[in-house]
Short mmCIF file of C-alpha atoms in Angstrom, two decimals:
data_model
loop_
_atom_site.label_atom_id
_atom_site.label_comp_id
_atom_site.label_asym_id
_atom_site.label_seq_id
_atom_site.Cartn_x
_atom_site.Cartn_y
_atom_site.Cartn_z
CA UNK O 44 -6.25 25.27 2.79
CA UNK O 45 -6.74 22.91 5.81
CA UNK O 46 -5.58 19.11 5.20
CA UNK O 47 -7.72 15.84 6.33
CA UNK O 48 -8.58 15.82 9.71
CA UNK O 49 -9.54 12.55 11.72
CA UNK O 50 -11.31 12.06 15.00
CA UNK O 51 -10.95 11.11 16.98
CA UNK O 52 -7.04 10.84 17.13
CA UNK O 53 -6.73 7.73 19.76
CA UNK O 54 -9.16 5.44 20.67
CA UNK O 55 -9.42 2.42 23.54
CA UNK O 56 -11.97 -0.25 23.08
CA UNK O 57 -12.78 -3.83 24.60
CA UNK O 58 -13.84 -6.94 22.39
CA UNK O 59 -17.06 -6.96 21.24
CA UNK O 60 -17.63 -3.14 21.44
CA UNK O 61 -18.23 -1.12 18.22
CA UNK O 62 -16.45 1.88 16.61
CA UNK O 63 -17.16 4.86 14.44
CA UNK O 64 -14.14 6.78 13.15
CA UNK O 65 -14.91 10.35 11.20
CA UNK O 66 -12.76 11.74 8.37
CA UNK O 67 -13.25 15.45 6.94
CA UNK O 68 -11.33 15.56 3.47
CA UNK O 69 -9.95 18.48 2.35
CA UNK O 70 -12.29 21.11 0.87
CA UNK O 71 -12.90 20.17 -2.61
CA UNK O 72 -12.17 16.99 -2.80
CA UNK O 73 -14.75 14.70 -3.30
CA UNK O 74 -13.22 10.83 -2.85
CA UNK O 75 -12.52 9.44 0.29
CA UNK O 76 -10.13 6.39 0.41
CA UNK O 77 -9.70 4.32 4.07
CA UNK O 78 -6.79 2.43 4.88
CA UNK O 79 -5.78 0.31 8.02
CA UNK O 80 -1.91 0.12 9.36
CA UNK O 81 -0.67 -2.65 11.32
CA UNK O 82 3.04 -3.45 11.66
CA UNK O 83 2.50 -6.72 9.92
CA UNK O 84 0.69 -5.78 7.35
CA UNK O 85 1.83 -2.59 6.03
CA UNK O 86 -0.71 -0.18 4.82
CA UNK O 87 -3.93 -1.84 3.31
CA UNK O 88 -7.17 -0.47 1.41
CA UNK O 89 -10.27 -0.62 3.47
CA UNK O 90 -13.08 1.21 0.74
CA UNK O 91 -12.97 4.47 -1.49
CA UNK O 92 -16.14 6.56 -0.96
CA UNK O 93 -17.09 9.08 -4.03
CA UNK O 94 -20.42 11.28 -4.23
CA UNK O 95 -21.99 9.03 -0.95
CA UNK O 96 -21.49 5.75 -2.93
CA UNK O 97 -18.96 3.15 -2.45
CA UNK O 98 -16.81 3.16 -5.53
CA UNK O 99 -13.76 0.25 -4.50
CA UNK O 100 -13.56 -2.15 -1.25
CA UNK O 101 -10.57 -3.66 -0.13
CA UNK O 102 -10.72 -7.90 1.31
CA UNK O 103 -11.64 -6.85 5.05
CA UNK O 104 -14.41 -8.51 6.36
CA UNK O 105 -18.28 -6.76 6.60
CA UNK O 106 -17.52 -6.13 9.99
CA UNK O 107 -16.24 -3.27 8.13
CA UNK O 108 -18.21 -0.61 6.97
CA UNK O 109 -18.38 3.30 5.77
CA UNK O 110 -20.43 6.13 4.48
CA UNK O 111 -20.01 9.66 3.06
CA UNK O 112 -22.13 12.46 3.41
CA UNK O 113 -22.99 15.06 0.65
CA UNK O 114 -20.55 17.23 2.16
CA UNK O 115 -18.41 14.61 1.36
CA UNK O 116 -17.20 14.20 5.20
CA UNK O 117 -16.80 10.25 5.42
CA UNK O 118 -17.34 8.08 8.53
CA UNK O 119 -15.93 3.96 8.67
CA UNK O 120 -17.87 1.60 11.33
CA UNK O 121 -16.22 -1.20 13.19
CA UNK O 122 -18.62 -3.56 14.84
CA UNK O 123 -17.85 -6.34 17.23
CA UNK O 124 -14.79 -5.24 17.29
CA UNK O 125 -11.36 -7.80 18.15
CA UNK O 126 -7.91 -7.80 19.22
CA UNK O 127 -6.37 -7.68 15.42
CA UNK O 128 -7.96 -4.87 14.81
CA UNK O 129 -6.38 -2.44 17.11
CA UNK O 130 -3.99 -0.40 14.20
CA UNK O 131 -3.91 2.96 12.63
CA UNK O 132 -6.92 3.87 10.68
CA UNK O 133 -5.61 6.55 7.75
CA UNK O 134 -8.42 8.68 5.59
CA UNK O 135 -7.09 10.07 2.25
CA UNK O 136 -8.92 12.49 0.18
CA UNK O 137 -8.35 13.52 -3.48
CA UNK O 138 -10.11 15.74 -5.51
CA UNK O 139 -12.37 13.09 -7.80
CA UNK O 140 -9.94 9.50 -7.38
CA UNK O 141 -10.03 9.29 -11.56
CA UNK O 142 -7.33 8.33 -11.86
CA UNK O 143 -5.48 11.50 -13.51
CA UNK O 144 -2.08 13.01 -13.15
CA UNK O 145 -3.62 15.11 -10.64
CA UNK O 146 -5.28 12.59 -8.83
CA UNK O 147 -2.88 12.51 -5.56
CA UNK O 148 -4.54 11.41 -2.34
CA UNK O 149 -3.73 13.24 0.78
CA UNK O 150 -3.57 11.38 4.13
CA UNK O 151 -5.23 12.13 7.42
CA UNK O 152 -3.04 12.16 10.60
CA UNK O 153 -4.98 8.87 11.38
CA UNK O 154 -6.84 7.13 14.33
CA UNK O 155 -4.87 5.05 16.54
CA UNK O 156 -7.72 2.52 18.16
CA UNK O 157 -6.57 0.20 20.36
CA UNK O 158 -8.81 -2.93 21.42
CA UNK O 159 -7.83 -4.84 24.98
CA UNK Z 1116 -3.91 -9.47 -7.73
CA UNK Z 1117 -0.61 -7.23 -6.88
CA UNK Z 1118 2.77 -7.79 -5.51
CA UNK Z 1119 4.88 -5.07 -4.29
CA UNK Z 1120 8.30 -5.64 -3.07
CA UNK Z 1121 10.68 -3.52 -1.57
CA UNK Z 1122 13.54 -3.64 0.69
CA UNK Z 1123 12.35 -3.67 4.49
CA UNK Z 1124 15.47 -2.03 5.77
CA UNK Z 1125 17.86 0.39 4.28
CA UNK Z 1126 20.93 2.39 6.38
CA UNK Z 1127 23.02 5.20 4.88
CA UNK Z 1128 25.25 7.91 6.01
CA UNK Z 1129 24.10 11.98 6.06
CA UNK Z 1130 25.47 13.68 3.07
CA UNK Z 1131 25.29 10.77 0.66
CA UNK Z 1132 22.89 9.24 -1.71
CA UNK Z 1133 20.51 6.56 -1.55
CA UNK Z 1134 18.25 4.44 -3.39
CA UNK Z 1135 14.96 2.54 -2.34
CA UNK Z 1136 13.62 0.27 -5.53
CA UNK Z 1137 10.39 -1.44 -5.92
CA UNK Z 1138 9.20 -3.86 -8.09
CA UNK Z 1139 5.58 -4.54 -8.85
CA UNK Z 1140 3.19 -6.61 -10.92
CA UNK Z 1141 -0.16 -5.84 -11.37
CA UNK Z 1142 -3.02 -5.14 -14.30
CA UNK Z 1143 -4.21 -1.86 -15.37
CA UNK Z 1144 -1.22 0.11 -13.94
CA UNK Z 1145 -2.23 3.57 -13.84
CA UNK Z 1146 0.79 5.35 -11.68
CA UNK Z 1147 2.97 5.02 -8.85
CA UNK Z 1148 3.54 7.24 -5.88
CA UNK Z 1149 6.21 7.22 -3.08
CA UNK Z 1150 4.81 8.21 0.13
CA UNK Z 1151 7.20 9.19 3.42
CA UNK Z 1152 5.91 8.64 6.74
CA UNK Z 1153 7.53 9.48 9.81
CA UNK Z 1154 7.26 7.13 12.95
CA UNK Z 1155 3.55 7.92 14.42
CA UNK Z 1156 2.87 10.32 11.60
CA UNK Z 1157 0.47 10.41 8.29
CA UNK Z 1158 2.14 9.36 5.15
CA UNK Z 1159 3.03 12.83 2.93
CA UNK Z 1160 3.46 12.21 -0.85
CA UNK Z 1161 6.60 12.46 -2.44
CA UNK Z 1162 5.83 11.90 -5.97
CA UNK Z 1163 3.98 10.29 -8.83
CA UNK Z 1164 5.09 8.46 -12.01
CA UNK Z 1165 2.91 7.29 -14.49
CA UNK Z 1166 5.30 7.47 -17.46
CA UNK Z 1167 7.83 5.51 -17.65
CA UNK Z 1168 11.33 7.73 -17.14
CA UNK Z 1169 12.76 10.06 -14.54
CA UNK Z 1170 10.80 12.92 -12.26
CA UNK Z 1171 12.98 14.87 -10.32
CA UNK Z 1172 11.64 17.28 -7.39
CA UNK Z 1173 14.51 19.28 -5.52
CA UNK Z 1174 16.73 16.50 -3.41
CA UNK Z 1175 14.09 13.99 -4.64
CA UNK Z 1176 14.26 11.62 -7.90
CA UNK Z 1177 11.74 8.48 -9.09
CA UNK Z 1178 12.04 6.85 -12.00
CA UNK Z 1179 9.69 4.38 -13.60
CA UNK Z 1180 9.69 1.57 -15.94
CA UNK Z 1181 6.91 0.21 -16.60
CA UNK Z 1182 8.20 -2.53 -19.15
CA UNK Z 1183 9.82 -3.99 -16.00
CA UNK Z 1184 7.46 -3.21 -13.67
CA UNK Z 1185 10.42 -0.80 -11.68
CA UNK Z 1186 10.47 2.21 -9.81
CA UNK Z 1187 12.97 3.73 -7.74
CA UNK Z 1188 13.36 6.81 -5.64
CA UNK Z 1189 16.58 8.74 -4.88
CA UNK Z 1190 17.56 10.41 -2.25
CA UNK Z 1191 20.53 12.80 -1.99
CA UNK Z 1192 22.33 14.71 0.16
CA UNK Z 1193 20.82 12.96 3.09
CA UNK Z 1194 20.02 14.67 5.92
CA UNK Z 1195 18.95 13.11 9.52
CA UNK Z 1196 15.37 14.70 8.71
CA UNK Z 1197 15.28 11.77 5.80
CA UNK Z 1198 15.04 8.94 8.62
CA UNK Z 1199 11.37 7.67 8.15
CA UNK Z 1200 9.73 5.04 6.24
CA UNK Z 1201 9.25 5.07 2.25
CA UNK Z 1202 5.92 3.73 0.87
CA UNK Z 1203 5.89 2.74 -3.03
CA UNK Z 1204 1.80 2.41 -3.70
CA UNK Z 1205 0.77 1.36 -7.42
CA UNK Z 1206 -3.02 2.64 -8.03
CA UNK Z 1207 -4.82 0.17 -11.10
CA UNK Z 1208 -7.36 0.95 -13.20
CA UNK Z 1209 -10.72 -0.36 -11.56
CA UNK Z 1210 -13.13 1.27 -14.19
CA UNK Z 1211 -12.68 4.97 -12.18
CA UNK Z 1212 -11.82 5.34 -8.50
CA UNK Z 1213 -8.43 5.58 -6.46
CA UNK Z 1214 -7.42 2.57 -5.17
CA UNK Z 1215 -4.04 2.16 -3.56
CA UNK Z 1216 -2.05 -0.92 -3.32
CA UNK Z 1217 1.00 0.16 -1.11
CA UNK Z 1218 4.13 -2.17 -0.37
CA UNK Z 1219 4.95 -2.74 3.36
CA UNK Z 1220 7.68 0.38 3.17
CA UNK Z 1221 11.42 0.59 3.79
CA UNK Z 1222 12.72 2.01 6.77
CA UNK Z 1223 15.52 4.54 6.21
CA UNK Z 1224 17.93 5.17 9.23
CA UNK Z 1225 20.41 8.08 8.42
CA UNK Z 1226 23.61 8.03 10.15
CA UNK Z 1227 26.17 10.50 11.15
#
């Protein structure tokens, strides 16, 4: 079974300029969880996405924003984007994110966007 | 709101055995996973403990205690491979959904 795929994998932008990152979960699963990594900051929760709907959001500003599609494929937006936010954008998927022994979420090899 | 703490660096020598703790505090616990990630890689799970208690998976160990908001994983027989970064995430109840909290991860260097 293939794992999460990302694209793109890396990613140059200016200030100001807008990004859209895509994220195809694994097939099955139905939640799709975003996370940004900075040095920094470690690994932190951007939004889950479950049957098209946003089901948890993370403290990141609206600047922020995702979708999924019925096929449960899941995009995040960017918009005027700045320097901080240049960092590794990770996509997990897991099968329905209830919160069961089962539930394990699977990482994405991640989008590396950089922003000069 | 949750806290995760663990160690930011940890050094130990192939062959032997080492372990990474974290301590949380948060509401509605509902598991804990340890996550390895290599340098420029995706994180790949390790294991999950939602009980409190030992899980052991081949040269890898966690234990739990929830009382004392305490997990640990265990390494042994360390092998250079093992150099990478160890994520403890706690996922909370938020009336369904997976959200992750992870601590900022401790960086393993194996030496010879």
């Amino acid at each position: 079974k293939a794992g999460v795929t990302q694209t793109p994998r890396y990613l140059i932008k200016t200030r100001g300029q807008q990004v859209t990152l895509s994220c195809s979960p694994i097939s099955g699963h139905r939640s799709v969880s975003w996370y940004q990594q900075t040095p920094g900051q470690g690994l932190q929760f951007l939004f889950e996405y479950f049957s098209e709907t946003q089901r948890n959001k993370g403290n990141f500003p609206g600047r922020f924003s995702g979708r999924q599609f019925s096929n449960s494929r899941s995009e995040m937006n960017v918009s005027t984007l700045e320097l901080g936010d240049s960092a590794l954008y990770l996509c997990a998927s897991s099968l329905a994110g209830m919160g069961t022994a089962e539930e394990t979420q699977y990482f994405g090899p991640g989008t590396r966007l950089l922003v000069l | 709101g949750q806290n995760i703490d663990q160690p930011t660096e940890m050094t130990a020598t192939e062959g032997a055995i080492v372990q990474i703790n974290c301590t949380y505090q948060t509401s509605g616990f509902n598991g804990l996973f340890w996550y390895q990630q290599h340098a420029g890689e995706a994180p790949t799970f390790l294991s999950y403990n939602v009980l409190d208690g030992l899980e052991e998976k081949g040269r890898f160990s966690s234990f739990l205690s929830r009382s004392k908001g305490y997990s640990y994983l265990l390494l042994k027989e360390l092998q250079m491979k093992d150099s990478a970064s160890y994520l403890c995430a706690v996922r909370r109840l938020t009336g369904g959904g997976n959200k992750l909290t992870f601590g900022t991860g401790t960086q393993l260097k194996v030496e010879l």
